[in-house]
Amino acid sequence: MARILLVHTGGTLGMAGRRPEALRPAAFFRTLRRRAPELFELAEVDLELFSNLDSAEMQPELWSRLAALLYRRLPRYDGAVVTHGTDTLAYTASALSFLLPGLPKPVVLTGSQRPLGEIRSDARLNLVDSVICALRGPPEVTVCFDSHLYRGNRVRKVKVAEYDAFDSPNFPPLGVLGVEARFEPGLRPARRFRLLERLEPSVFVLKVFPGLEPSLARALLPGIKGLVVEAYGSGNFPVSPRLGRPLRPLFREARERGIPVVVVSEANRNGVDLALYESGAAALAEGAIGGGDMTPAAAVVKLMHALAYFRGRAEVRAYLEKNVAGEHS
Ligand code: ASP
């Protein structure tokens, strides 16, 4: 029988509580054996408790530990399922995709909108589907949710209270689990399987909005090593000195301080094209890196990873612009 490792990190899936009480992490494995016994018919499933946290508590140090655990354990399994809260699932999925290059087996992240112990929970189906994806899906880091399998570093949480919580706006699903489960081939693990677990967390994400005070944004720079700018549309932001809040000096000062700046779009679909408008061109002239159609979550994690492994500006840029794990088109 095939062997699957199921690593629990926490999230609503494993929580309990009735309103007006808040949902809190609970004894997940006991509920799992009671509510989803069929999992153990699909494969020999070993359970491993990594943590039992609301995913708002996830931090880069935990991504590194989770990647190291998967790296050590995977040789003995056919695939792994990681249960996770939906709030930061897109970050963890992105992180694992960069920290585990050359992954030879499926690592499937899943969660749910309602706890497994509740009657109308989506957790049971997500768990069963995830085990199927870990057995038959492509060898990469994926997210299985609401009968779909997505590339992990492409997902965004788009809904808070409906079962189709995730979308992958710039990359088609890698699997659809209808009456039949169908999968795409996914990434080909050409490189040697490695663990690159280091991350430099001193990164900031700055969202551009009308009224953003450039001096406040510039005040961030002494405390950070990398910056992700979530700009409008194709990578736009104000540049007019006449209208009082130009952001070009932010890009200039970042360049002078040797801080890489990656520009991504606040729009879900498509990506930035810095050469299209005046502001993007100004950012390019100040050395900014276009993030293409990467999600903001993938961009921030990739920048943390680049800063941990590369010293030179050119190397950081090359890593950010390269398609490392299918994260941009
Ligand atoms: N707050 C929860 C978490 O991310 C939400 C969820 O799991 O759906 O852990």
Coordinates of C-alpha atoms and ligand atoms in Angstrom, one line a residue:
M1 CA 0.0 0.0 0.0
A2 CA 1.2 3.5 -0.8
R3 CA 2.5 5.6 2.1
I4 CA 1.4 9.2 2.7
L5 CA 2.7 11.5 5.4
L6 CA 0.1 13.9 6.8
V7 CA 1.6 16.9 8.6
H8 CA -0.7 19.0 10.7
T9 CA 0.2 22.6 11.2
G10 CA -3.2 24.0 12.4
G11 CA -6.0 26.1 10.9
T12 CA -9.8 26.0 11.1
L13 CA -9.8 22.4 9.8
G14 CA -8.6 21.3 13.2
M15 CA -10.3 23.8 15.4
A16 CA -13.4 23.5 17.6
G17 CA -15.8 25.9 19.3
R18 CA -19.3 27.2 19.0
R19 CA -20.4 30.7 18.7
P20 CA -20.3 33.1 20.6
E21 CA -17.1 31.3 21.6
A22 CA -14.1 31.8 19.3
L23 CA -12.8 28.9 17.3
R24 CA -9.6 27.5 18.9
P25 CA -7.1 24.8 17.9
A26 CA -8.3 21.4 19.1
A27 CA -7.3 17.7 19.1
F28 CA -7.2 17.2 15.4
F29 CA -5.9 13.7 15.0
R30 CA -8.6 12.2 17.2
T31 CA -11.3 14.0 15.2
L32 CA -9.6 12.9 12.0
R33 CA -9.8 9.2 12.8
R34 CA -13.5 9.6 13.8
R35 CA -14.6 11.9 10.9
A36 CA -12.5 10.8 8.0
P37 CA -11.6 7.1 8.6
E38 CA -11.7 6.5 4.8
L39 CA -8.3 8.4 4.5
F40 CA -6.7 5.3 6.0
E41 CA -8.2 3.1 3.3
L42 CA -6.7 5.1 0.5
A43 CA -3.1 4.7 1.8
E44 CA -1.1 4.0 4.8
V45 CA -1.3 7.5 6.3
D46 CA 1.2 8.5 9.0
L47 CA 0.3 11.5 11.1
E48 CA 2.8 14.0 12.3
L49 CA 2.0 17.0 14.5
F50 CA 4.1 19.9 13.4
S51 CA 2.1 22.6 15.2
N52 CA -1.5 23.5 16.0
L53 CA -1.7 27.1 15.2
D54 CA -4.0 29.6 13.6
S55 CA -2.1 30.2 10.4
A56 CA -1.9 33.9 11.3
E57 CA 0.9 32.8 13.6
M58 CA 3.0 31.3 10.8
Q59 CA 6.4 32.9 10.4
P60 CA 9.4 32.4 8.1
E61 CA 11.2 30.4 10.7
L62 CA 8.3 27.9 10.8
W63 CA 8.4 27.6 6.9
S64 CA 12.1 26.7 7.2
R65 CA 11.4 24.0 9.9
L66 CA 8.5 22.6 7.9
A67 CA 10.6 22.4 4.7
A68 CA 13.4 20.6 6.6
L69 CA 10.9 18.1 8.1
L70 CA 9.5 17.4 4.6
Y71 CA 13.0 17.1 3.2
R72 CA 13.9 14.5 5.8
R73 CA 10.7 12.5 5.8
L74 CA 9.8 12.4 2.1
P75 CA 12.2 9.7 0.9
R76 CA 10.2 7.2 2.9
Y77 CA 6.8 8.3 1.5
D78 CA 5.0 8.5 -1.9
G79 CA 3.8 12.0 -1.1
A80 CA 2.8 14.4 1.7
V81 CA -0.3 16.3 2.8
V82 CA 0.1 19.4 4.9
T83 CA -3.0 20.7 6.7
H84 CA -2.8 24.5 7.2
G85 CA -5.0 27.5 8.0
T86 CA -6.3 29.2 4.9
D87 CA -5.3 32.7 5.9
T88 CA -1.5 32.3 5.2
L89 CA -1.7 29.1 3.2
A90 CA -0.6 30.9 0.0
Y91 CA 2.6 32.1 1.7
T92 CA 3.5 28.7 3.1
A93 CA 2.8 27.0 -0.2
S94 CA 5.1 29.6 -2.0
A95 CA 7.8 29.2 0.6
L96 CA 7.9 25.4 0.3
S97 CA 8.1 25.7 -3.5
F98 CA 11.3 27.8 -3.2
L99 CA 12.8 26.0 -0.2
L100 CA 12.4 22.5 -1.7
P101 CA 13.8 22.7 -5.3
G102 CA 13.7 19.6 -7.3
L103 CA 10.9 18.1 -5.2
P104 CA 10.4 14.6 -6.6
K105 CA 7.0 13.9 -5.0
P106 CA 3.7 15.7 -4.4
V107 CA 3.4 17.9 -1.4
V108 CA -0.3 19.0 -1.1
L109 CA -1.5 21.7 1.2
T110 CA -5.1 21.9 2.3
G111 CA -7.3 23.4 4.9
S112 CA -11.0 24.1 5.3
Q113 CA -13.5 26.8 5.9
R114 CA -15.3 24.9 8.6
P115 CA -13.8 22.6 11.2
L116 CA -13.7 18.9 10.5
G117 CA -15.8 18.2 13.5
E118 CA -18.8 20.2 12.1
I119 CA -21.6 18.6 10.1
R120 CA -21.4 20.9 7.0
S121 CA -17.6 20.9 7.0
D122 CA -15.6 21.0 3.8
A123 CA -12.7 19.5 5.6
R124 CA -13.5 15.9 5.0
L125 CA -13.6 16.2 1.2
N126 CA -10.6 18.4 1.1
L127 CA -8.6 15.8 3.1
V128 CA -9.7 12.9 1.0
D129 CA -9.0 14.8 -2.2
S130 CA -5.6 15.9 -0.9
V131 CA -4.6 12.3 -0.2
I132 CA -5.6 11.4 -3.8
C133 CA -3.6 14.3 -5.1
A134 CA -0.6 13.2 -3.0
L135 CA -0.9 9.8 -4.5
R136 CA -1.6 10.7 -8.1
G137 CA -0.9 14.4 -8.6
P138 CA 2.1 16.2 -10.0
P139 CA 5.4 16.2 -8.1
E140 CA 5.3 19.8 -6.9
V141 CA 4.0 21.9 -4.0
T142 CA 0.2 22.3 -4.6
V143 CA -2.9 23.4 -2.9
C144 CA -6.0 21.2 -3.0
F145 CA -9.2 23.0 -2.1
D146 CA -12.9 22.7 -3.1
S147 CA -12.3 19.9 -5.7
H148 CA -9.4 21.7 -7.4
L149 CA -5.6 21.3 -7.3
Y150 CA -3.6 24.5 -7.9
R151 CA 0.1 25.2 -8.1
G152 CA 1.0 26.3 -4.6
N153 CA 2.9 29.5 -5.4
R154 CA 0.0 30.7 -7.7
V155 CA -2.9 30.7 -5.3
R156 CA -4.6 33.6 -3.6
K157 CA -7.2 33.4 -0.9
V158 CA -10.2 35.1 -2.5
K159 CA -13.1 34.2 -0.2
V160 CA -13.6 34.2 3.5
A161 CA -16.9 32.5 3.9
E162 CA -17.5 30.3 0.8
Y163 CA -16.0 26.9 0.1
D164 CA -14.1 27.9 -3.0
A165 CA -11.7 30.0 -1.0
F166 CA -8.8 29.9 -3.4
D167 CA -8.2 30.9 -6.9
S168 CA -5.2 30.7 -9.2
P169 CA -5.9 33.7 -11.5
N170 CA -2.7 33.4 -13.6
F171 CA -2.3 29.7 -14.0
P172 CA -4.8 27.0 -14.8
P173 CA -5.6 24.3 -12.2
L174 CA -3.3 21.3 -12.1
G175 CA -6.2 19.0 -11.3
V176 CA -9.9 18.8 -11.1
L177 CA -11.5 16.4 -8.8
G178 CA -15.0 15.8 -10.2
V179 CA -16.6 12.4 -10.6
E180 CA -13.1 11.4 -12.0
A181 CA -9.9 13.0 -10.7
R182 CA -7.9 14.4 -13.6
F183 CA -4.4 15.9 -13.3
E184 CA -1.9 17.8 -15.5
P185 CA 1.7 16.7 -15.5
G186 CA 3.0 19.8 -13.7
L187 CA 6.6 20.7 -13.1
R188 CA 9.3 18.3 -14.1
P189 CA 11.8 17.9 -11.3
A190 CA 15.0 18.3 -13.4
R191 CA 17.2 19.4 -10.6
R192 CA 18.5 17.4 -7.6
F193 CA 16.2 17.5 -4.6
R194 CA 17.7 20.0 -2.2
L195 CA 16.8 21.8 1.0
L196 CA 17.4 25.6 0.8
E197 CA 15.8 26.5 4.0
R198 CA 17.3 29.9 4.7
L199 CA 15.2 33.1 4.5
E200 CA 15.9 36.7 5.3
P201 CA 12.7 38.1 6.9
S202 CA 13.6 41.8 6.9
V203 CA 11.3 42.5 4.0
F204 CA 8.4 44.9 3.8
V205 CA 5.4 45.0 1.6
L206 CA 4.2 48.5 0.7
K207 CA 0.8 48.9 -0.8
V208 CA 0.4 51.9 -3.0
F209 CA -2.8 53.9 -2.4
P210 CA -3.9 57.5 -3.1
G211 CA -2.6 59.6 -0.2
L212 CA 0.5 57.4 0.5
E213 CA 2.9 59.8 2.1
P214 CA 6.3 59.3 0.4
S215 CA 8.2 60.4 3.6
L216 CA 6.5 57.6 5.6
A217 CA 7.5 55.1 3.0
R218 CA 11.1 56.3 2.9
A219 CA 11.3 56.1 6.7
L220 CA 10.9 52.3 6.3
L221 CA 14.1 51.9 4.4
P222 CA 16.8 52.0 7.2
G223 CA 15.1 49.0 8.8
I224 CA 14.7 46.6 5.9
K225 CA 16.8 44.6 3.4
G226 CA 14.2 44.2 0.7
L227 CA 10.9 45.8 -0.4
V228 CA 7.9 44.6 -2.4
V229 CA 5.8 47.4 -3.8
E230 CA 2.2 46.4 -4.5
A231 CA 1.5 48.9 -7.2
Y232 CA -1.6 49.7 -9.3
G233 CA -2.4 47.8 -12.5
S234 CA 0.6 47.2 -14.7
G235 CA 3.0 48.6 -12.0
N236 CA 1.9 52.2 -11.6
F237 CA 2.3 54.7 -8.8
P238 CA 2.3 58.5 -8.5
V239 CA 5.4 60.3 -10.0
S240 CA 4.2 63.8 -10.3
P241 CA 6.1 66.2 -8.0
R242 CA 3.4 68.9 -8.8
L243 CA 0.7 66.8 -7.2
G244 CA 2.8 66.4 -4.1
R245 CA 3.3 62.7 -3.4
P246 CA 5.8 61.3 -6.0
L247 CA 7.3 57.9 -5.2
R248 CA 10.3 57.9 -7.5
P249 CA 12.5 59.2 -4.6
L250 CA 11.6 56.1 -2.7
F251 CA 12.9 53.9 -5.5
R252 CA 16.0 56.1 -5.8
E253 CA 16.8 55.9 -2.1
A254 CA 16.3 52.2 -2.0
R255 CA 18.8 51.8 -4.9
E256 CA 21.3 54.0 -3.1
R257 CA 20.9 51.9 0.0
G258 CA 21.3 48.7 -2.0
I259 CA 17.8 47.5 -1.1
P260 CA 16.2 45.5 -3.9
V261 CA 12.6 46.6 -4.8
V262 CA 10.2 44.2 -6.5
V263 CA 7.1 45.6 -8.1
V264 CA 3.9 43.4 -8.3
S265 CA 0.4 44.3 -9.1
E266 CA -2.6 44.7 -6.7
A267 CA -4.7 43.3 -9.5
N268 CA -5.4 39.6 -9.3
R269 CA -5.2 38.8 -13.0
N270 CA -2.2 39.4 -15.3
G271 CA 0.9 41.2 -14.1
V272 CA 3.2 44.2 -14.1
D273 CA 4.8 45.5 -17.2
L274 CA 7.1 48.3 -16.0
A275 CA 7.9 49.5 -19.5
L276 CA 4.2 50.4 -20.2
Y277 CA 3.8 53.8 -18.3
E278 CA 5.9 56.6 -17.1
S279 CA 6.0 55.5 -13.5
G280 CA 7.0 51.9 -14.2
A281 CA 9.7 53.3 -16.5
A282 CA 10.9 55.5 -13.6
A283 CA 11.0 52.5 -11.3
L284 CA 13.0 50.5 -13.9
A285 CA 15.5 53.5 -14.3
E286 CA 16.0 53.3 -10.5
G287 CA 16.8 49.6 -10.7
A288 CA 13.4 48.1 -9.6
I289 CA 12.6 44.5 -10.5
G290 CA 9.4 43.7 -12.3
G291 CA 7.6 40.9 -10.6
G292 CA 5.6 39.9 -13.7
D293 CA 2.4 38.0 -12.7
M294 CA 3.7 36.7 -9.4
T295 CA 1.3 37.0 -6.6
P296 CA 2.3 39.4 -3.8
A297 CA 2.7 36.4 -1.5
A298 CA 5.1 34.6 -3.9
A299 CA 7.0 37.8 -4.4
V300 CA 7.6 38.5 -0.7
V301 CA 8.7 34.9 0.0
K302 CA 10.9 34.7 -3.1
L303 CA 12.6 38.0 -2.1
M304 CA 13.3 36.7 1.5
H305 CA 14.8 33.6 -0.1
A306 CA 16.9 35.6 -2.6
L307 CA 18.3 37.8 0.2
A308 CA 19.3 34.8 2.2
Y309 CA 21.3 33.2 -0.6
F310 CA 22.6 36.0 -2.8
R311 CA 24.7 39.1 -1.9
G312 CA 25.0 40.9 -5.1
R313 CA 22.3 43.1 -6.6
A314 CA 22.6 41.3 -10.0
E315 CA 22.2 37.9 -8.5
V316 CA 19.2 38.9 -6.5
R317 CA 17.6 40.4 -9.6
A318 CA 18.5 37.3 -11.7
Y319 CA 16.8 35.0 -9.1
L320 CA 13.7 37.2 -8.9
E321 CA 13.3 37.4 -12.7
K322 CA 13.9 33.7 -13.2
N323 CA 11.0 31.3 -13.2
V324 CA 12.3 29.2 -10.2
A325 CA 9.2 27.0 -9.4
G326 CA 6.6 27.9 -11.9
E327 CA 5.7 31.1 -9.9
H328 CA 5.5 33.3 -13.0
S329 CA 4.6 33.0 -16.6
Ligands
ASP1 N1 -7.8 31.7 10.8 C1 -7.8 30.4 10.2 C2 -6.3 30.1 9.8 O1 -5.8 30.6 8.9 C3 -8.6 30.4 8.9 C4 -8.7 29.1 8.3 O2 -8.0 28.1 8.5 O3 -9.6 29.0 7.4 O4 -5.7 29.4 10.6

